[in-house]
Coordinates of C-alpha atoms in Angstrom, one line a residue:
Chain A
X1 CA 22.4 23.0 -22.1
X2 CA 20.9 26.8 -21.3
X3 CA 17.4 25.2 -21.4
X4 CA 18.5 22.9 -18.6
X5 CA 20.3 26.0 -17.0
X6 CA 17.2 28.3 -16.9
X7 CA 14.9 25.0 -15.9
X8 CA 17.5 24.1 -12.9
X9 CA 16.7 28.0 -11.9
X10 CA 13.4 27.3 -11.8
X11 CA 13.5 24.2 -10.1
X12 CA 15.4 25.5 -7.3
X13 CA 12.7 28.0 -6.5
X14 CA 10.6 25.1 -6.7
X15 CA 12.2 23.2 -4.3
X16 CA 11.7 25.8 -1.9
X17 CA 14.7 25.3 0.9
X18 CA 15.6 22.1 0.5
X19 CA 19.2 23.2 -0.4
X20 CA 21.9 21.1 -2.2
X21 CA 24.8 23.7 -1.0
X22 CA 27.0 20.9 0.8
X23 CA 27.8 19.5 -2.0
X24 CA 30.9 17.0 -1.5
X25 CA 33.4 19.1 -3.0
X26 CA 33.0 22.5 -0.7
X27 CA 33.3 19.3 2.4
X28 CA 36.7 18.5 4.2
X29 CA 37.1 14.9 3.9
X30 CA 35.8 14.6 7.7
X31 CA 32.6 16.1 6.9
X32 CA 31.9 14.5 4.0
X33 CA 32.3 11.2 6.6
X34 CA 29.8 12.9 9.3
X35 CA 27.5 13.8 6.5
X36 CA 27.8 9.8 5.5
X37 CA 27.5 8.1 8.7
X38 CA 24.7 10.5 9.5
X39 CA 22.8 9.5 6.1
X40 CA 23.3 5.6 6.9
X41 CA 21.8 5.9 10.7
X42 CA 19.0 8.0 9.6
X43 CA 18.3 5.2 6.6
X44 CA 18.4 2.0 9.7
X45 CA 16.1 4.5 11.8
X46 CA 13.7 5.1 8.5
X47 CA 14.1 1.0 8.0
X48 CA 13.5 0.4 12.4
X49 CA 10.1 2.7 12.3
X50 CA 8.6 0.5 9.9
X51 CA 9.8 -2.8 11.4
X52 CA 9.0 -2.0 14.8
X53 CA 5.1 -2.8 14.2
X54 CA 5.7 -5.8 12.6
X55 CA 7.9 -7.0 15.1
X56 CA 5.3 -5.9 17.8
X57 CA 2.6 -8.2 15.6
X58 CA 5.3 -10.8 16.4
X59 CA 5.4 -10.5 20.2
X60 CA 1.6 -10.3 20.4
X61 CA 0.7 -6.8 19.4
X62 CA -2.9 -6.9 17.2
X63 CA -2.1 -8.4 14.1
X64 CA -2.8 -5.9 11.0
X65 CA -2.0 -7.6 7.7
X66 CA -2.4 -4.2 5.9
X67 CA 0.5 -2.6 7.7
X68 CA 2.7 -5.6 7.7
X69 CA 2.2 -5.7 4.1
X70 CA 3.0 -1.9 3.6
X71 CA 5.7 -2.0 5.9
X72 CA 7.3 -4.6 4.2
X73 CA 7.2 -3.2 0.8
X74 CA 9.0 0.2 2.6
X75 CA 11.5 -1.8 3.7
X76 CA 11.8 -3.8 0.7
X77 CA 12.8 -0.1 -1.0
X78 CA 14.8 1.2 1.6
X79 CA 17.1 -2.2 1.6
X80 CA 18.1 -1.4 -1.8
X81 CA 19.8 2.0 -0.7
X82 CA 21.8 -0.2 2.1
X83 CA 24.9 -0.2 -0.1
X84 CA 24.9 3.3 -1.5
X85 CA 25.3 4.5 2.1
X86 CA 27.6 1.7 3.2
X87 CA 29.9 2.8 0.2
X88 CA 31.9 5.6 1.8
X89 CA 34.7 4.2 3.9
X90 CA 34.5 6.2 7.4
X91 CA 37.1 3.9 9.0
X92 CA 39.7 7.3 9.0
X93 CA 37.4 9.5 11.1
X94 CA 37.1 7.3 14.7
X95 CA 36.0 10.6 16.8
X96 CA 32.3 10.1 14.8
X97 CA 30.4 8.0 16.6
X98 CA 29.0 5.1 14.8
X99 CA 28.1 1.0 15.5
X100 CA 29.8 0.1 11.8
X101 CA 32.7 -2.0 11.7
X102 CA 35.6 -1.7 8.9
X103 CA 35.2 -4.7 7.5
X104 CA 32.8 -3.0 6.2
X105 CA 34.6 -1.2 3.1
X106 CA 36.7 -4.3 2.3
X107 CA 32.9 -6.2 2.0
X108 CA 30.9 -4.7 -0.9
X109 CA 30.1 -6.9 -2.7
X110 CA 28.9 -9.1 0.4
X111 CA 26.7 -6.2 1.6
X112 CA 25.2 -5.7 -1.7
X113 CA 24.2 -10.0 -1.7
X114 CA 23.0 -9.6 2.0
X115 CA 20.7 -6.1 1.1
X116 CA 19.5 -8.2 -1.6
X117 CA 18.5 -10.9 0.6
X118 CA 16.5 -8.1 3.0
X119 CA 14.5 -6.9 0.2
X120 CA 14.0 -10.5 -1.1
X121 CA 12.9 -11.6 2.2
X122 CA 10.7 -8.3 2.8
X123 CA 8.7 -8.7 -0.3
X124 CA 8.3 -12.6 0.4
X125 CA 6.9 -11.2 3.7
X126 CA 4.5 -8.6 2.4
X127 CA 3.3 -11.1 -0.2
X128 CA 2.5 -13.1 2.7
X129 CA 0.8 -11.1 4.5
X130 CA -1.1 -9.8 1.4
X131 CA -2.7 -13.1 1.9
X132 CA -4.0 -12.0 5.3
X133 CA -3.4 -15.0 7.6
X134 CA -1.9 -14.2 10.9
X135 CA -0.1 -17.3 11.2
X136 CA 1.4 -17.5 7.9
X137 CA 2.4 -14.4 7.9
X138 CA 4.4 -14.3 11.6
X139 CA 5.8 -17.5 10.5
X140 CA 7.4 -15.6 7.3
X141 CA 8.7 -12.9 9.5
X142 CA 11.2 -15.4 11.2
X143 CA 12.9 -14.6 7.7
X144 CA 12.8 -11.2 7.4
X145 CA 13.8 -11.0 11.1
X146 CA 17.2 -13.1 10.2
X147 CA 18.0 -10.5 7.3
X148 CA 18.4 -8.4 9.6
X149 CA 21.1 -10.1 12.1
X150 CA 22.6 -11.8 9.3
X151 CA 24.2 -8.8 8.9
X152 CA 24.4 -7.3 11.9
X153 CA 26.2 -10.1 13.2
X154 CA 29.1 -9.5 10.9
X155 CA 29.2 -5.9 10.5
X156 CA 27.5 -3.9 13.4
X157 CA 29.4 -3.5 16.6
X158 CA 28.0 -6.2 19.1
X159 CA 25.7 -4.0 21.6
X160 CA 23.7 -7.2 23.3
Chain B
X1 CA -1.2 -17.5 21.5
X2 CA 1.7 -19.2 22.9
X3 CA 2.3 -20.5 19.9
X4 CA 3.1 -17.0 18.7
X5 CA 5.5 -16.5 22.2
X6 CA 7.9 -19.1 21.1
X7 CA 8.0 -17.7 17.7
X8 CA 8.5 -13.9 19.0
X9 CA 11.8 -15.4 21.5
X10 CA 12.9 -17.3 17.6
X11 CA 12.7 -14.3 15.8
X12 CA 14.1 -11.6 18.8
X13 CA 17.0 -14.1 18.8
X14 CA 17.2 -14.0 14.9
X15 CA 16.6 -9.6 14.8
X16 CA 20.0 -10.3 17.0
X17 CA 20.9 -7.2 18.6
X18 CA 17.8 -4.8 16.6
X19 CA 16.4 -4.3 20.4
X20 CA 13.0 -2.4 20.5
X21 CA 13.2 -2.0 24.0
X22 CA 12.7 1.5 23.9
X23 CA 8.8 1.1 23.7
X24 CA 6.8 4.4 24.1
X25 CA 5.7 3.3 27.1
X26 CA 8.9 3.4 29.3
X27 CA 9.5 6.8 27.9
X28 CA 8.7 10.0 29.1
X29 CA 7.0 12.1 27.0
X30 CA 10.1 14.4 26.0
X31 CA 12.1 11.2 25.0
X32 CA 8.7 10.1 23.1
X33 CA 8.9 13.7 21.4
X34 CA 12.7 13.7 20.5
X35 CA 12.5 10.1 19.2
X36 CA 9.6 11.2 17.4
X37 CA 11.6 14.6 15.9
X38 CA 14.4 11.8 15.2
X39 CA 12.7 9.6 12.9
X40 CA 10.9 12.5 11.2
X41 CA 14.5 14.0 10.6
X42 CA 15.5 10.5 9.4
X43 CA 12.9 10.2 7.2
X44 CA 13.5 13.8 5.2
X45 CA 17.5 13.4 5.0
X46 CA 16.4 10.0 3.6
X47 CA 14.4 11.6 1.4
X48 CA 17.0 14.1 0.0
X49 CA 19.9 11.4 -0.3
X50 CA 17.5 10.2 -3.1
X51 CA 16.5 13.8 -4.4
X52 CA 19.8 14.7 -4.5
X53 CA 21.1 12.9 -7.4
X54 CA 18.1 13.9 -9.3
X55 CA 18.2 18.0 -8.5
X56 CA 22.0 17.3 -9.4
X57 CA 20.9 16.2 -13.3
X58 CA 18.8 19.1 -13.2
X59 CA 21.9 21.5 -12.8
X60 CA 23.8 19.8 -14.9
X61 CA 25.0 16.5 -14.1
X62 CA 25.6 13.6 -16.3
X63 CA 21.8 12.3 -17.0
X64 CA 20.9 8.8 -15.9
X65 CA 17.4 7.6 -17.0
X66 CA 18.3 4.6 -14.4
X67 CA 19.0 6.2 -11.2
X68 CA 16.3 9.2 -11.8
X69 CA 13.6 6.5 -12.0
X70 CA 14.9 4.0 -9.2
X71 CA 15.3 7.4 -6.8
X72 CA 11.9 8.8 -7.8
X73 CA 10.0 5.1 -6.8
X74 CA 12.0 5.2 -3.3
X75 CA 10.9 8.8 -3.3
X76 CA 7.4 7.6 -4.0
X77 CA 7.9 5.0 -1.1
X78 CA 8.9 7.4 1.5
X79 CA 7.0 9.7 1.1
X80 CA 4.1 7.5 2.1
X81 CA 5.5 7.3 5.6
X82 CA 5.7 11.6 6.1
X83 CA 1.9 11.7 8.0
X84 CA 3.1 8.9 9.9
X85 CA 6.2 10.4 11.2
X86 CA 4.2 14.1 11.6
X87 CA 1.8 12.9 13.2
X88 CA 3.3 13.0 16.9
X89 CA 2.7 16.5 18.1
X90 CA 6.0 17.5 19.6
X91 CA 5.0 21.5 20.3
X92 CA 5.5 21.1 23.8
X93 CA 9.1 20.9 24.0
X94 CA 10.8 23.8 22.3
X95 CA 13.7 23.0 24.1
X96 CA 14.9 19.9 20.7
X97 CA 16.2 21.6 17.8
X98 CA 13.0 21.4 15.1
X99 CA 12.0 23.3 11.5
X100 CA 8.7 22.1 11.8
X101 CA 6.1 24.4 12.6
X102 CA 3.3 23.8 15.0
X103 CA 0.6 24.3 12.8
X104 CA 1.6 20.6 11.4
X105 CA -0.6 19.8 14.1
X106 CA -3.7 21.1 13.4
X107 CA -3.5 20.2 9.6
X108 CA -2.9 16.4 9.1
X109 CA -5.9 16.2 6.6
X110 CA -3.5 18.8 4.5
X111 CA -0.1 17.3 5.3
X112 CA -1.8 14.2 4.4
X113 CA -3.2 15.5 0.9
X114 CA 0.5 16.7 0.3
X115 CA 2.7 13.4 0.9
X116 CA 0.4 11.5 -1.4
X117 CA 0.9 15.0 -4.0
X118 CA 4.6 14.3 -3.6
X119 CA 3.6 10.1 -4.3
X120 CA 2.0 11.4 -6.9
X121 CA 4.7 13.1 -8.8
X122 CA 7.6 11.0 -8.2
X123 CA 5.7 7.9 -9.4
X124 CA 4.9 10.2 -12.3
X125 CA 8.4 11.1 -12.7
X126 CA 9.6 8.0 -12.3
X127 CA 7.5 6.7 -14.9
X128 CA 8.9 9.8 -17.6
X129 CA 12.6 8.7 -16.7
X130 CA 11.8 5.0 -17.6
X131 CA 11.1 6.2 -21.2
X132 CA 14.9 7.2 -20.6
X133 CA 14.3 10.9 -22.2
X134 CA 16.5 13.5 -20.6
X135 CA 14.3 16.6 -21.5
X136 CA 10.9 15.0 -21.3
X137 CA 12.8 13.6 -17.6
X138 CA 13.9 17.3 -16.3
X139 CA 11.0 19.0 -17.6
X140 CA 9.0 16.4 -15.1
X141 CA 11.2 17.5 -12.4
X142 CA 9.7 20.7 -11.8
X143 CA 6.6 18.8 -10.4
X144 CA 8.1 16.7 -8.4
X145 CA 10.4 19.7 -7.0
X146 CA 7.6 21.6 -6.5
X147 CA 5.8 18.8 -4.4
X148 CA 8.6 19.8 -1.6
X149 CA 8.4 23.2 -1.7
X150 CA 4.3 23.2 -1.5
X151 CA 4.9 21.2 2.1
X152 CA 7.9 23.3 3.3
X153 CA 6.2 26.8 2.4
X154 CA 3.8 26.1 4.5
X155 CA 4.9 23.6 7.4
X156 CA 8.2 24.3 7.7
X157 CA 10.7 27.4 9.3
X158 CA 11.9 29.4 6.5
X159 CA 15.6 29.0 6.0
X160 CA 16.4 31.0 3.5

């Protein structure tokens, strides 16, 4: 294992700041939660940016098949890390702020199906839009959309 | 168009409670500038949740062939979106909390050349892991490690 030792060395120079020091263990059980909730809202924010222009196609923004497409694809990718940060139950720690309700922990295997369904739904989408017709491919997003408030509706706090 | 209307009420019905109401537009420009510091801080602690598990390998965690591949193609993916989210110059309000350094916004050609660097060497990392060979794998990583330190040397406020 020294090999992997002296390269790990190494690689931490490489990496330049990007520091891996709060590692779970050195965390009191309330910051590992922060650290968690903060993680999933900055994955939905990643996943909003990139639908927010295709859902501005759909209300009558220029259409632009090459970003829908691409947009797509990013979401289809960041869907698949939906579980991974909807794994750690927060429900103990009700002083951080967060829209996730705590159904949530008893639901995995739900989540996983319905993050499925996103990325399914995404790449359908982009291979739509691939295609380059403006109709077809707002007509697909009405899919895509419906990932998204399937489950919302269940598992987000109701802000409308 | 009104075609499209109908089908932008169906499909703001079906996003169910994903409001984009918040449209540049309606915002002043410090709101533009913190939303836009938001989603860029979104985007990197995205980023690390997937680099995490990979520099954790390198130090000595249990090697999986599966999840360095899968988190280096998500790497790949994101870091497609990093001119995007530094493109909004946000130097004129020191007042929100930022590492990035204002010369981001006189380089995009550069930061541009970088993110598709970092592309670069995750897909190519990525593509060692799939042959599922732990020091072929870690001996990749110092390229892909280096990829963020080459961006924060430059563009970011030195933490260390």
């Amino acid at each position: 294992m020294k090999k992997f030792v002296v390269l790990a060395s190494a690689i931490m120079v490489a990496l330049s700041g990007v520091t891996f020091t709060a590692v779970a263990q050195d965390m009191t059980p309330e910051q590992q939660a922060a650290a968690a909730i903060d993680t999933r809202k900055s994955l939905f924010k990643v996943l909003r940016f990139n639908l927010g222009p295709i859902a501005g196609m759909a209300r009558g923004a220029p259409f632009d098949a090459e970003v829908a497409e691409r947009n797509a694809r990013r979401i289809a990718s960041l869907a698949t890390m939906i579980p991974e940060v909807l794994a750690h139950d927060t429900s103990d720690f009700d002083n951080i702020e967060t829209t996730a309700l705590d159904i949530i922990w008893d639901n995995q295997d739900d989540i996983a199906a319905k993050a499925q369904a996103l990325m399914d739904n995404a790449n359908a989408f982009a291979d739509v839009a691939a295609g380059g017709d403006m109709a077809a491919t707002l007509g697909a997003f009405r899919q895509l959309g419906g990932s998204c408030g399937n489950c919302h509706d269940t598992y987000r706090v109701d802000e409308d």
